[in-house]
Every structure is written in structure tokens, then in C-alpha cells.
XYZ file of C-alpha atoms in Angstrom:
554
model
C 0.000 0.000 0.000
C 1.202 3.861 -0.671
C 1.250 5.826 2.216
C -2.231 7.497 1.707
C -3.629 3.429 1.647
C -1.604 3.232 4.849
C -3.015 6.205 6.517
C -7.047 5.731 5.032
C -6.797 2.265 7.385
C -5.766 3.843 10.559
C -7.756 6.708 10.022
C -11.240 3.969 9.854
C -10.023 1.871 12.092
C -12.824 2.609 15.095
C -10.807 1.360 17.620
C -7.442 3.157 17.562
C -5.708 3.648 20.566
C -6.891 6.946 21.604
C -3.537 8.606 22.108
C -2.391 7.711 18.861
C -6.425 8.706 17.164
C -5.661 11.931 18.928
C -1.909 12.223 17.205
C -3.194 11.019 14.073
C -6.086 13.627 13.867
C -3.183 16.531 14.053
C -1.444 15.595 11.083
C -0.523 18.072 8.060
C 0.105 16.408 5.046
C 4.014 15.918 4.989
C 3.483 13.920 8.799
C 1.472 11.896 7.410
C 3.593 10.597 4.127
C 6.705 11.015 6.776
C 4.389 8.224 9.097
C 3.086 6.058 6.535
C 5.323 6.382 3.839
C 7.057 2.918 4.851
C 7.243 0.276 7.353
C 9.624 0.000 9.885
C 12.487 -2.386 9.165
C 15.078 -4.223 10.763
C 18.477 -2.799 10.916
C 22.165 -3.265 13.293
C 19.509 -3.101 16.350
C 16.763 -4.121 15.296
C 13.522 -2.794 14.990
C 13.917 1.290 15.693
C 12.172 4.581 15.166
C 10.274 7.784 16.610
C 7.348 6.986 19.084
C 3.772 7.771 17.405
C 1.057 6.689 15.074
C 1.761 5.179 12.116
C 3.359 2.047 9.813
C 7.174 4.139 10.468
C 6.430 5.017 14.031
C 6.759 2.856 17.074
C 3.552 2.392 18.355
C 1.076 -1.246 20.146
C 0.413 -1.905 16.385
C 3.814 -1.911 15.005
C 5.419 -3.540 18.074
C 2.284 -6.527 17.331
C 2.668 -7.055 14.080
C 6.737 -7.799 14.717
C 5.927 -10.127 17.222
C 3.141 -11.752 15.304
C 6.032 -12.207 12.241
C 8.451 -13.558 14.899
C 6.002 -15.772 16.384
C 5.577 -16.822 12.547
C 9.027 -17.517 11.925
C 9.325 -19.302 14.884
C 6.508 -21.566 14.754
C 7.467 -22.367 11.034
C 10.937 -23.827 12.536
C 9.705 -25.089 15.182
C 11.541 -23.413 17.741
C 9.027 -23.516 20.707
C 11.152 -23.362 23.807
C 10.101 -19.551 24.815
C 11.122 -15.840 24.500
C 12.593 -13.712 27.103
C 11.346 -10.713 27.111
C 13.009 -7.342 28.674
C 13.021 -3.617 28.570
C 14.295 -0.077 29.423
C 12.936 2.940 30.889
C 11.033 4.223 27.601
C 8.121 5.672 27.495
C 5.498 2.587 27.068
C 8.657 0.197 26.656
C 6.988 -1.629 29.693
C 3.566 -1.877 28.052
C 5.044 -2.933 24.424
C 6.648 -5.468 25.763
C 3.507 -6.870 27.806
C 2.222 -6.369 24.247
C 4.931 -8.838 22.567
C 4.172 -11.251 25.826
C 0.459 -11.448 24.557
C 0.930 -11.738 20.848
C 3.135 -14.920 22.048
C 0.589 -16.150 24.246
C -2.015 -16.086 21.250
C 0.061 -18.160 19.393
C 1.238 -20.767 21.801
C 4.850 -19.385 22.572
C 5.478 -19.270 26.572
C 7.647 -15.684 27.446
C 9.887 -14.619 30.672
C 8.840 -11.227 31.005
C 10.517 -9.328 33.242
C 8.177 -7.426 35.761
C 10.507 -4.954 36.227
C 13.698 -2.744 33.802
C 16.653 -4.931 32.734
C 19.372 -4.279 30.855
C 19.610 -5.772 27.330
C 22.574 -7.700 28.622
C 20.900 -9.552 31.153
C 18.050 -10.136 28.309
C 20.317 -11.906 26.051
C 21.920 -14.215 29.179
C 18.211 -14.976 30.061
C 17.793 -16.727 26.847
C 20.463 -18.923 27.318
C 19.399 -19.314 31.014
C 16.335 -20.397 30.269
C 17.495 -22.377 27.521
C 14.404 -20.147 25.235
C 14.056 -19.783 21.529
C 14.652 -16.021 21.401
C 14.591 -12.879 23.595
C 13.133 -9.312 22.631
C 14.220 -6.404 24.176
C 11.918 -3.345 24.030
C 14.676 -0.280 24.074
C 16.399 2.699 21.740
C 19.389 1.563 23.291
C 20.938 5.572 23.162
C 18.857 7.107 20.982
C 16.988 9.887 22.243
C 13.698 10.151 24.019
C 10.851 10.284 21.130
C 13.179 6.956 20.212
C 11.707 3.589 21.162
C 12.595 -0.308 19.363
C 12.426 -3.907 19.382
C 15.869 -6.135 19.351
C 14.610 -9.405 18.389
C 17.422 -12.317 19.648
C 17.730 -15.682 18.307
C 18.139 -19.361 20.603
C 22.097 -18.455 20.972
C 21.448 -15.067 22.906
C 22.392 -13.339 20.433
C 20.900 -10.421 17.843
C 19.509 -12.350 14.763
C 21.355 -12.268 12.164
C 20.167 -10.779 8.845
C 19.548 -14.166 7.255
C 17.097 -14.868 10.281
C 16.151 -11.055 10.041
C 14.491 -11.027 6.238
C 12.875 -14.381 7.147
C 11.043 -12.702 9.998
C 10.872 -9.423 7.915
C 8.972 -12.038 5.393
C 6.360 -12.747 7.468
C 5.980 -9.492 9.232
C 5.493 -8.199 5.540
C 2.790 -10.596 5.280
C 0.584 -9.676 7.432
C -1.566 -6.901 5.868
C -4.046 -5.824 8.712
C -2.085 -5.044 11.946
C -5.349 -4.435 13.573
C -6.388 -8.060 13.153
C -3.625 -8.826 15.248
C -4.823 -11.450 18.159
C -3.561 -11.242 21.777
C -4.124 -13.092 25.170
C -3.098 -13.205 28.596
C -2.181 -16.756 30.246
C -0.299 -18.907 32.236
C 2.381 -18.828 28.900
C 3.729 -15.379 30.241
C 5.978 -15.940 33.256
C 7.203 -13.622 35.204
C 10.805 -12.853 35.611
C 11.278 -11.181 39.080
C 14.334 -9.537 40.884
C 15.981 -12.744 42.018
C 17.462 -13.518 38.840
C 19.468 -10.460 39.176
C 21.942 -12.555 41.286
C 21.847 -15.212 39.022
C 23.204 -12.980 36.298
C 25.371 -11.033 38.445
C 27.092 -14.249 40.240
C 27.626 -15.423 36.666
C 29.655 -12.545 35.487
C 31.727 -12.090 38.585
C 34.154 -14.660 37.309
C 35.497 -12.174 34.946
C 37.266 -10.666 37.845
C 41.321 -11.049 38.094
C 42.848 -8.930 41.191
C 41.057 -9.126 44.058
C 43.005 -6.201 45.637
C 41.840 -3.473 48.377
C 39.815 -1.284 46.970
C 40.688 2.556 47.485
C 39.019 3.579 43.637
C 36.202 6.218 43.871
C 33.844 5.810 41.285
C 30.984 8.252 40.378
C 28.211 6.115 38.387
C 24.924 6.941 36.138
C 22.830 5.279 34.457
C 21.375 8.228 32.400
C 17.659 7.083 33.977
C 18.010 3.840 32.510
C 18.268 0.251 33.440
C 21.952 0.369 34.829
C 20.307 1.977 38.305
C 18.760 -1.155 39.793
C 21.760 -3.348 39.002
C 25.262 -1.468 39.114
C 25.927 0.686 41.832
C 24.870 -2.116 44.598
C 26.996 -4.548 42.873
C 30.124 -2.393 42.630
C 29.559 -1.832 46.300
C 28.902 -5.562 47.363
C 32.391 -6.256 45.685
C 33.302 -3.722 48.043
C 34.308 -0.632 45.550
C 33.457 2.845 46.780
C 30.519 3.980 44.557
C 28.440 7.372 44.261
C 25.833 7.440 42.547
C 24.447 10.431 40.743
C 21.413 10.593 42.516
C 19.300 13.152 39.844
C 20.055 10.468 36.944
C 18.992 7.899 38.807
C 15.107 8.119 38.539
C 14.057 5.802 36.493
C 12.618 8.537 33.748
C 11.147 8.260 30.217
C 12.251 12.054 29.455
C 15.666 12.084 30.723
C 15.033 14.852 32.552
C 18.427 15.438 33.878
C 21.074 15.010 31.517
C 21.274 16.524 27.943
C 22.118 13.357 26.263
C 21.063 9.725 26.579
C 24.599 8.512 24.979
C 27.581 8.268 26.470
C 29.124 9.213 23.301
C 27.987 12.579 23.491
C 30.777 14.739 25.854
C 27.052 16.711 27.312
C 26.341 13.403 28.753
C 29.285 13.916 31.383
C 28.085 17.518 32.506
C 26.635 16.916 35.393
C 28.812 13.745 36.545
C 31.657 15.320 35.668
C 30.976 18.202 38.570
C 29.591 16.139 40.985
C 33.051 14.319 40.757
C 34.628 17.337 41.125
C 32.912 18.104 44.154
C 34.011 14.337 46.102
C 37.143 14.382 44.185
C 36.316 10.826 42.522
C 38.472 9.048 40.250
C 36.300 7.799 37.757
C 33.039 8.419 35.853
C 31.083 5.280 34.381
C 28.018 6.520 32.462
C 25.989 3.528 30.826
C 23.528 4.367 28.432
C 19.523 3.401 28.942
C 19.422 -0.047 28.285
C 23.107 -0.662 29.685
C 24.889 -2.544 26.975
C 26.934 0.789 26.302
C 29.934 2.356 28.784
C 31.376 5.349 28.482
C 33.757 6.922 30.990
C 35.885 10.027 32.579
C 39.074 9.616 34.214
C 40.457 11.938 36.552
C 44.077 12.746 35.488
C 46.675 15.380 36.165
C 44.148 17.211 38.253
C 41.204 16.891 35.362
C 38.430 14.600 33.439
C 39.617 13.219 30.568
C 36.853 11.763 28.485
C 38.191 7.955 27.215
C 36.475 6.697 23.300
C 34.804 3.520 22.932
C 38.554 2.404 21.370
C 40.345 3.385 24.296
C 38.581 1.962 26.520
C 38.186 -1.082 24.398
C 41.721 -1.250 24.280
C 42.597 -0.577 28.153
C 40.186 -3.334 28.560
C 41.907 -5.807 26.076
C 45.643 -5.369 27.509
C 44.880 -5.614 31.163
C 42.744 -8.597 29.860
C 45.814 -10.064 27.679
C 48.178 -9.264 29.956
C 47.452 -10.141 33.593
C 45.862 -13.145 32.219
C 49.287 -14.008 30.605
C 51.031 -13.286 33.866
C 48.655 -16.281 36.147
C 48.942 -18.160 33.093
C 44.830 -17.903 32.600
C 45.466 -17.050 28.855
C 44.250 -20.005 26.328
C 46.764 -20.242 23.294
C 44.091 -20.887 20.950
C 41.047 -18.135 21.861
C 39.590 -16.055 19.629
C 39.136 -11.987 19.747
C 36.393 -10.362 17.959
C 36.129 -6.666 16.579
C 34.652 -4.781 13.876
C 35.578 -3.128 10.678
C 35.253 0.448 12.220
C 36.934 -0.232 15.514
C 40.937 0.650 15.940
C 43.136 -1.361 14.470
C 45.122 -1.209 18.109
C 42.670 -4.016 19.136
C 44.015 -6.312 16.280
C 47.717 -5.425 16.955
C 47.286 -5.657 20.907
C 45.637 -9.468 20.322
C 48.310 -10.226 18.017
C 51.061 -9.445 20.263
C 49.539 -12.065 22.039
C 49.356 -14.331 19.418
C 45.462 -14.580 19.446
C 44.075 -14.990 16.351
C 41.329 -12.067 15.003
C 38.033 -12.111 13.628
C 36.869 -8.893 12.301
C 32.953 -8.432 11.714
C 30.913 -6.088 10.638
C 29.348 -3.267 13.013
C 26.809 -4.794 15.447
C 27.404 -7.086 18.401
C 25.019 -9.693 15.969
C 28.152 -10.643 14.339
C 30.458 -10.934 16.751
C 27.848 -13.011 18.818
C 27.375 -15.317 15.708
C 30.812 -15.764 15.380
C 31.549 -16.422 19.137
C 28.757 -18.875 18.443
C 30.551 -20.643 15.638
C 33.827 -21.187 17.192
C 32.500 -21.782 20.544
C 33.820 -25.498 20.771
C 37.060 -25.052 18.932
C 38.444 -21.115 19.967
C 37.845 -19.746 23.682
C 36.229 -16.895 23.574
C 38.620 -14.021 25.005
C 37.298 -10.528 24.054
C 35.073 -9.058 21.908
C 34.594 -4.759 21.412
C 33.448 -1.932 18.774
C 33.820 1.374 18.566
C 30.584 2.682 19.279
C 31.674 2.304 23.123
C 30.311 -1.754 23.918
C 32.580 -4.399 24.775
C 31.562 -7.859 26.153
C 34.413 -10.169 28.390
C 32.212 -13.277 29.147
C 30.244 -14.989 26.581
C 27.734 -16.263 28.869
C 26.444 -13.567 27.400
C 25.897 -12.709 23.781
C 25.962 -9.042 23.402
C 27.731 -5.821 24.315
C 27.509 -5.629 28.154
C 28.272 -2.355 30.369
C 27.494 -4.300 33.274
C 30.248 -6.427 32.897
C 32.511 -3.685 31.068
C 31.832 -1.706 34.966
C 32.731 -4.321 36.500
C 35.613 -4.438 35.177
C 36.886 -0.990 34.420
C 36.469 -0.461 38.237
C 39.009 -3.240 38.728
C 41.518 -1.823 36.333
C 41.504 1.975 37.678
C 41.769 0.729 41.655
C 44.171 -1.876 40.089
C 46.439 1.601 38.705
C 45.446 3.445 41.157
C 47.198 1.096 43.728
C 50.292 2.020 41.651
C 49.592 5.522 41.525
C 48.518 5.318 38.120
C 45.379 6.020 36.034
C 43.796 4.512 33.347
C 45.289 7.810 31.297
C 48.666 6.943 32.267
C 48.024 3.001 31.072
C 46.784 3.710 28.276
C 49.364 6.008 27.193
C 52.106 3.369 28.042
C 49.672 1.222 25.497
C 50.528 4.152 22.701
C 53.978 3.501 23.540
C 54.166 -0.261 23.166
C 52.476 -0.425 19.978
C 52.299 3.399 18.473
C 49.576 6.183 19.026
C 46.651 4.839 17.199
C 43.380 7.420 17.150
C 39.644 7.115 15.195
C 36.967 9.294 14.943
C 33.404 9.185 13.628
C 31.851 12.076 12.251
C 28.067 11.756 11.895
C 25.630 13.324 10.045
C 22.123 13.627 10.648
C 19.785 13.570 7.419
C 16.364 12.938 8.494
C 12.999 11.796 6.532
C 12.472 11.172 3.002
C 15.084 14.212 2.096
C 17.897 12.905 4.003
C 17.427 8.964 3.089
C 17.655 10.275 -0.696
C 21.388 12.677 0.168
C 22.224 9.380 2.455
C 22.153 6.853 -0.826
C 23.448 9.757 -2.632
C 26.369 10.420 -1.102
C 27.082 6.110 -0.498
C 27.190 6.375 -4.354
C 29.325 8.989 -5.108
C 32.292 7.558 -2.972
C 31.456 4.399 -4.833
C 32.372 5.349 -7.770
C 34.771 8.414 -6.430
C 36.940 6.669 -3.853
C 38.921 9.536 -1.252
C 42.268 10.793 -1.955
C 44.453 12.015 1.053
C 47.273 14.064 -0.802
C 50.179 12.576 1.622
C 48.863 8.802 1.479
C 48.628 5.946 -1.050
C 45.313 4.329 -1.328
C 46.098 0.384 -0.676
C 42.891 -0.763 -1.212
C 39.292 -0.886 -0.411
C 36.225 -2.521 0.611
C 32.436 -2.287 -1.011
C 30.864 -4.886 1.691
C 27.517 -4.150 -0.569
C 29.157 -5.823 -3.993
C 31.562 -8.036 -1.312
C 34.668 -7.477 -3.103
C 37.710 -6.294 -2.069
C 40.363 -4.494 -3.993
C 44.209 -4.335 -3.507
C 46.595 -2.804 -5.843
C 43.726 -3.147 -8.333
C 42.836 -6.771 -8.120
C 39.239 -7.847 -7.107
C 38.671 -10.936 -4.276
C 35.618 -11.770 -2.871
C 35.168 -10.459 1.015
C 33.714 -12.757 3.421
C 31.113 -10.663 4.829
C 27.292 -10.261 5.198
C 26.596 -7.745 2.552
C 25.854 -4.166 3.442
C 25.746 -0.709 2.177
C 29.491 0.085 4.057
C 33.137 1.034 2.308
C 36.008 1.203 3.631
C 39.095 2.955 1.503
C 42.615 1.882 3.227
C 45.477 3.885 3.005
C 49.067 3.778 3.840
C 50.426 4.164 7.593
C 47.364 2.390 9.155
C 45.116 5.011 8.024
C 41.235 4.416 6.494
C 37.962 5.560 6.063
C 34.980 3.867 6.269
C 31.205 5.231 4.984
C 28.208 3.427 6.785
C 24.780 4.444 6.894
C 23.399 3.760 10.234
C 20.690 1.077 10.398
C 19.203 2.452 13.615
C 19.322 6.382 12.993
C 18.690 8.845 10.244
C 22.619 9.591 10.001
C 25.409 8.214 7.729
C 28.601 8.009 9.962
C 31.831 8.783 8.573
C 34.780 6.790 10.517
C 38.288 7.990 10.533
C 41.421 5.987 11.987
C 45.284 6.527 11.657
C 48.806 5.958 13.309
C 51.112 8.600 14.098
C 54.054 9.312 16.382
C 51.935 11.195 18.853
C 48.279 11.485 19.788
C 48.178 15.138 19.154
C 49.444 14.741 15.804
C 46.913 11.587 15.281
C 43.873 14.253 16.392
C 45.376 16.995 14.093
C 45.426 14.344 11.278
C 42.084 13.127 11.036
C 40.817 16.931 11.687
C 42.348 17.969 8.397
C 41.056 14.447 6.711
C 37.842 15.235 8.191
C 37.218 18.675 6.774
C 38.453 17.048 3.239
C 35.461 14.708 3.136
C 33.087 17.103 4.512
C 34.072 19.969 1.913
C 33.225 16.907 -0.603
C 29.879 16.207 1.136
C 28.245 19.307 1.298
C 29.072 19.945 -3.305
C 27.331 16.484 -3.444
């Protein structure tokens, strides 16, 4: 149907939530083709978009008919065994995912629904806990707060992988009337209440390496999300000293204290950052809603140094590597995961190790399905992107803050017993193996408009590859046509195809171009080696301002 078709059904439909009758009925004529132009789809995360009425809005409809397709799909393979079922602090999260529980129930399929926030981590070890068929996790992970989704998980705990995602895109495509859409509520939906916190929690605590004193002082926020009911009273049962920032604690649909809901964003430190201050704490640890995500602040030479996703990726990885190495805990054999946009350090730190390296694209789906595939022949040591997740444990099987806190809190009272910081490490790390630095640059092009520039700018670079006047282009990758190119002869690349290239140049430099698949943006990701990190910043500045200049005549 055309989006006028679209919109003609919800407007007769005589039973329409009222909320969403009452959105619908304010509607000028560009909302409505921006609502019902097309359906959501499945992207990196899942199922993701703006709260409202509509076939491209989040809404009980949308969230039904997603769960009726994955119902579909897994009734048609006959994988019956249950779906956990989680979310975050959203507005309605709570009720869509009482919503996905009752689709299930109306078609046989028993759920764990938690009665209460989780994180998305704890989601995806519930499946394997429970030994279920799937999870879904209601959550916009960072997005912001109009921003609510649906992360659909496979038997393995991990995201589904976009073979399983166009077979349940298939049959959510089928279904034509989402107001036909049947529900129930029955014995099939169990609850899932606060005591399998510890189970979680006593199953990640095996991660830990130095149980030293603790003199660390940690400042912690969840950003309103589901890290508050978990993390601070496990940091301080393992006996760190923990201060939590009380304001961003509430549990709060509209983020009412803090300008940003990613810990990506430097606003998302404001406040933190100056109640630190004020107790003179060592460390920041910001998770983002649904706490898969970790971002943090370390206090060093007398201020807060923000740390990227890679460096703390990287911090992680070495102390990992290393003390592991030194109680002999480190399997010859294992296996560390990362992604084509995450630094390059992580594949040279592993190596030094002699680890072997599997890079995937971006999205913890991959690196889950991998971890999944070499399970009973590579130990699973590490896995990390850029985009500020990392995941230590397989038990579960996605990105986990929870156990990234965990930790991180170890490392900095480990340094901090040595009169370090994690600043100092990780500059010893630039040291060892040279000052390696990325950056992502993204640009927001929303609605019809900015999905046209989007594909439009993809296909100029296709066909128009960078040139960096000081560097020779090695080679590149178009993931879409899965071919790679070096010194101009064509292989085939081994991975799921997808609209992403990535142009490598000489002196571990690149650039990759990715449309997201949860946002309206198309990211831009920079990375390089230089002597210093100043002149590694300066760099990609300068590289930056190349492609932009190239961007805006498109």
C-alpha cells in the first residue's frame, strides 16, 4: 500500500488507541507521508524509530505485528522453547513489551517477562538461562527520548542475524491488517522477578582477576536507565566505593536530567563530571539506557579526561591479555572479535599475544554469531566496537556495560594502587604499539530528504573513492558488492553484505562510509597511526574537513 492506503486504514479503524487517534487527527500532510510512507524495518539493532502513530512510528500496532512475524518464523521452525522478554525505561517500553508477551501467548509461545527494567545484557543471558528460543528487548538503546525499538534475539542469545532477520521481515510483511492482530493473557507469560538479578550477576563475577583493596572512587549513572537497579549495589557488594548520581537515577522516560542519553555525546558527562569534582572521585562510568553501552571520565593530572569507545576497548583488552598471561589464565588458541570500524590497536594488541582475530561487521550480531561458531574449537577471550560496547564473558551474547563496569572499576583501583590512572596506562599502550586514534563524524539527514542525500552520497564515494594528498590508497572494501580491492585486483570479502566502504590507506590510516541502520545519520569513521596522539587528532581533523568539503558539493 502507498502511504495514503496506509493512513485511510488507521484513520477507519474505530478502535485506535486513543492517544495515537488523537496524534493522528493533528497531522498536516508531509506527517502523514513522513508516518506512513514505509514500514519499519530491521536494521544493526533491530527494529527502531520515533514513538507515534503510524506504519514508520513505534507504536502497540507496530510492536504486534513484529511479534506476530516472529512468532511466525518461529513456529514455522519449530523453535518452541520460549522468549525472554526485557526492557528499558522508555516511554510505554513496559507496556510494548507486555504487548509482545500477549501476541506470544495467542500463538502458543510461553515468554519470561521481566516485571521490572533490565538491561539488554541480562536479556540476552536470560535466553540462554532459560534455555528459550529467542529474547526481545523493548529499548532505543541511546537514541533519544521520542526513540523507542524492538531487538529481536535468536536461541544463541544473540541479535539475529540478517539471514534470520528477512525471514522474519517475510512474514511481518505478510501480514496486511495489523489491527487483526490477536492477543491473550495466560499462564504462557511468566514472570521474571528480581531474584534472577543474582543469578546474572554471580555469573559474570568470574570475569574478575585482582582481588586487591579497593581505594578507587567511582561516580556512576545510568542516564535514567536500566543500569540503576543493578550497578551501583553490585560495585559496592564487591566492596568498591561507589556514588551514585542521585538526579540520573530516577528511572525517567524524558531524561530529565542530563542533555544526552549517549555516552558518546561529551554533554552526557556535565553533570557527573561536577559532581566528581565536588568528592574528588576518580572515575566516571556513564551507561547508556538499556546498559549494553559504557562510556567513561578519568580523573588525570588534576582533570576529566573523556576515554572513546577504542580506548577503553583497548585498556580493557591489555589488562585482559596481559594479567591473564602473567597467572597463566590465557588459552593459546582463543579467539578476539572486533569490527571493521573499531581501531586497528585491538588487532595489533591481540596479536602481540598471538590470538588470532576475527573482524565483523558493526553490530554485536556478528560478533555473537561468530563467538557462536567457534565456541567449541576457539575460547572466547574478548570481543569490542567502537561505538563504546565491549563484552568479556560470553555467557552472554551481546555488548555488556554491566560487565565492562565491573571491570573498568578493577583496572583503575588496580592503577590506582600504583599511583597510576587509566590515562597513564593507556598512554604506556601508545607507547608499546604506536599512538593509534579514530573518529566518527556523523551526520544527521532525516525523513524522506535525508534517506535520498544518504544513498546519494554512499554512491558517489562508490564510484569516487577519497584521496588524502600525503597517502597511497592500498585498497578498499564495497561490503555491498563483497569485493575487495588491492593494488587493483578484485577478491571476494567474506562478509554479510551491506551498504558500508572502507578505503585503506598507507600508515594504518582508512575511512569507512556506513549508513546507520538504527538512525537517520550516515557516519563517517576515521582511523590513523602517528608518532603522537596530538598529531593523530590533528590528522584526522584535516582528513575530516576534506570529506566534509566533498559532502556538502554532493
Amino acid at each position: 500500500m502507498n502511504y495514503k492506503e496506509n493512513y485511510n486504514l488507521w484513520k477507519n479503524y474505530k478502535d485506535l488507541d486513543q492517544s495515537l487517534k488523537q496524534e493522528l487527527d493533528t497531522l498536516d500532510e508531509k506527517q502523514i507521508e513522513e508516518a506512513f510512507y514505509q514500514d519499519l524495518t530491521f536494521g544493526t539493532g533491530g527494529l527502531r524509530g520515533i514513538m507515534g502513530v503510524g506504519t514508520n512510528r513505534v507504536n502497540i500496532y507496530t510492536i504486534r505485528k513484529a511479534t506476530l512475524g516472529f512468532a511466525r518464523y518461529l513456529l514455522k521452525h519449530n523453535l518452541t522453547d520460549g522468549i525472554a522478554i526485557s526492557y528499558d525505561n522508555r516511554k510505554d517500553s513496559k507496556r510494548f513489551a507486555e504487548e509482545a508477551a500477549k501476541v506470544l501467548a495467542a500463538n502458543h509461545i510461553k515468554s519470561y517477562l521481566f516485571n521490572a527494567l533490565r538491561p539488554t545484557p541480562m536479556l540476552s543471558f536470560a535466553v540462554r538461562y532459560f534455555k528459550a528460543s529467542g529474547g526481545i528487548m523493548i529499548t532505543a538503546s541511546h537514541n533519544p527520548k521520542q526513540y523507542n525499538g524492538y531487538k529481536a534475539y535468536d536461541q544463541t542469545g544473540a541479535q539475529v542475524n540478517p539471514k534470520t532477520a528477512d525471514l522474519i521481515i517475510e512474514e511481518i510483511n505478510s501480514i496486511k491488517n495489523p489491527f487483526e492482530i490477536k492477543t491473550a493473557d495466560n499462564d504462557l507469560i511468566q514472570k521474571v522477578d528480581e531474584t534472577f538479578d543474582d543469578i546474572y550477576l554471580n555469573a559474570i563475577k568470574d570475569i574478575k582477576i585482582n582481588d586487591e583493596v579497593k581505594k578507587v572512587k567511582i561516580v556512576y549513572s545510568p542516564l535514567h536507565g536500566t543500569g540503576g537497579p543493578i550497578i551501583p549495589q553490585f560495585l559496592m557488594d564487591q566492596g568498591y566505593e561507589v556514588h551514585p548520581y542521585t538526579p540520573q537515577m530516577i528511572v525517567d522516560p524524558n531524561f530529565s536530567n542530563t542533555k544526552s542519553s549517549n555516552p558518546e555525546d561529551h554533554e552526557a558527562y556535565e553533570n557527573t563530571i561536577a559532581f566528581a569534582k565536588d568528592i574528588d572521585a576518580d572515575i566516571v562510568m556513564v551507561t547508556d539506557p538499556d546498559a549494553d553501552r559504557l562510556g567513561i571520565a578519568v580523573k588525570h593530572d588534576g582533570t576529566y579526561e573523556l576515554i572513546t569507545g577504542n580506548q577503553t576497548a583497548s585498556v580493557e583488552l591489555y589488562y585482559l591479555l596481559s594479567q591473564r598471561m602473567k597467572y597463566n589464565l590465557l588459552p593459546p588458541n582463543g579467539h578476539v572479535y572486533t569490527t571493521n570500524v573499531t581501531t586497528k590497536l585491538i588487532e595489533v594488541i591481540a596479536r602481540s599475544f598471538e590470538l588470532d582475530v576475527i573482524t565483523t561487521l558493526t553490530g554485536f550480531k556478528f560478533i555473537g554469531e561468530k563467538a557462536e561458531m567457534y565456541q567449541d574449537t576457539n575460547p572466547y577471550i574478548f570481543g569490542c566496537e567502537e561505538s563504546y560496547g565491549s563484552l568479556i564473558s560470553d555467557v552472554v551474547r551481546d555488548k555488556d556495560a554491566v560487565q565492562a563496569v565491573y571491570m573498568l572499576a578493577e583496572i583503575a583501583n588496580h592503577l590506582k594502587l600504583q599511583g597510576k590512572t587509566i590515562m597513564d596506562y593507556l598512554n604506556e599502550i601508545y607507547e608499546t604499539y604506536g599512538a593509534y586514534y579514530e573518529y566518527t563524524h556523523a551526520i544527521s539527514l532525516k525523513g524522506i530528504e535525508g534517506s535520498k542525500k544518504i544513498q546519494e552520497i554512499m554512491s558517489f564515494f562508490r564510484e569516487n573513492p577519497p584521496k588524502l594528498e600525503d597517502k597511497h590508497l592500498l585498497g578498499y572494501d564495497d561490503v555491498l558488492k563483497s569485493i575487495r580491492v588491492e593494488d587493483g585486483i578484485k577478491s571476494h570479502l567474506d562478509l554479510p553484505k551491506s551498504n558500508v566502504l572502507k578505503y585503506i590507506f598507507e600508515d594504518d590510516t582508512w575511512i569507512v562510509f556506513r549508513p546507520s541502520g538504527t538512525e537517520p545519520k550516515i557516519k563517517i569513521y576515521y582511523g590513523t597511526k602517528q608518532k603522537t596522539l596530538e598529531e593523530a587528532k590533528a590528522y584526522l581533523q584535516t582528513i575530516d574537513k576534506q570529506i566534509m568539503k566533498i559532502i556538502d558539493e554532493i
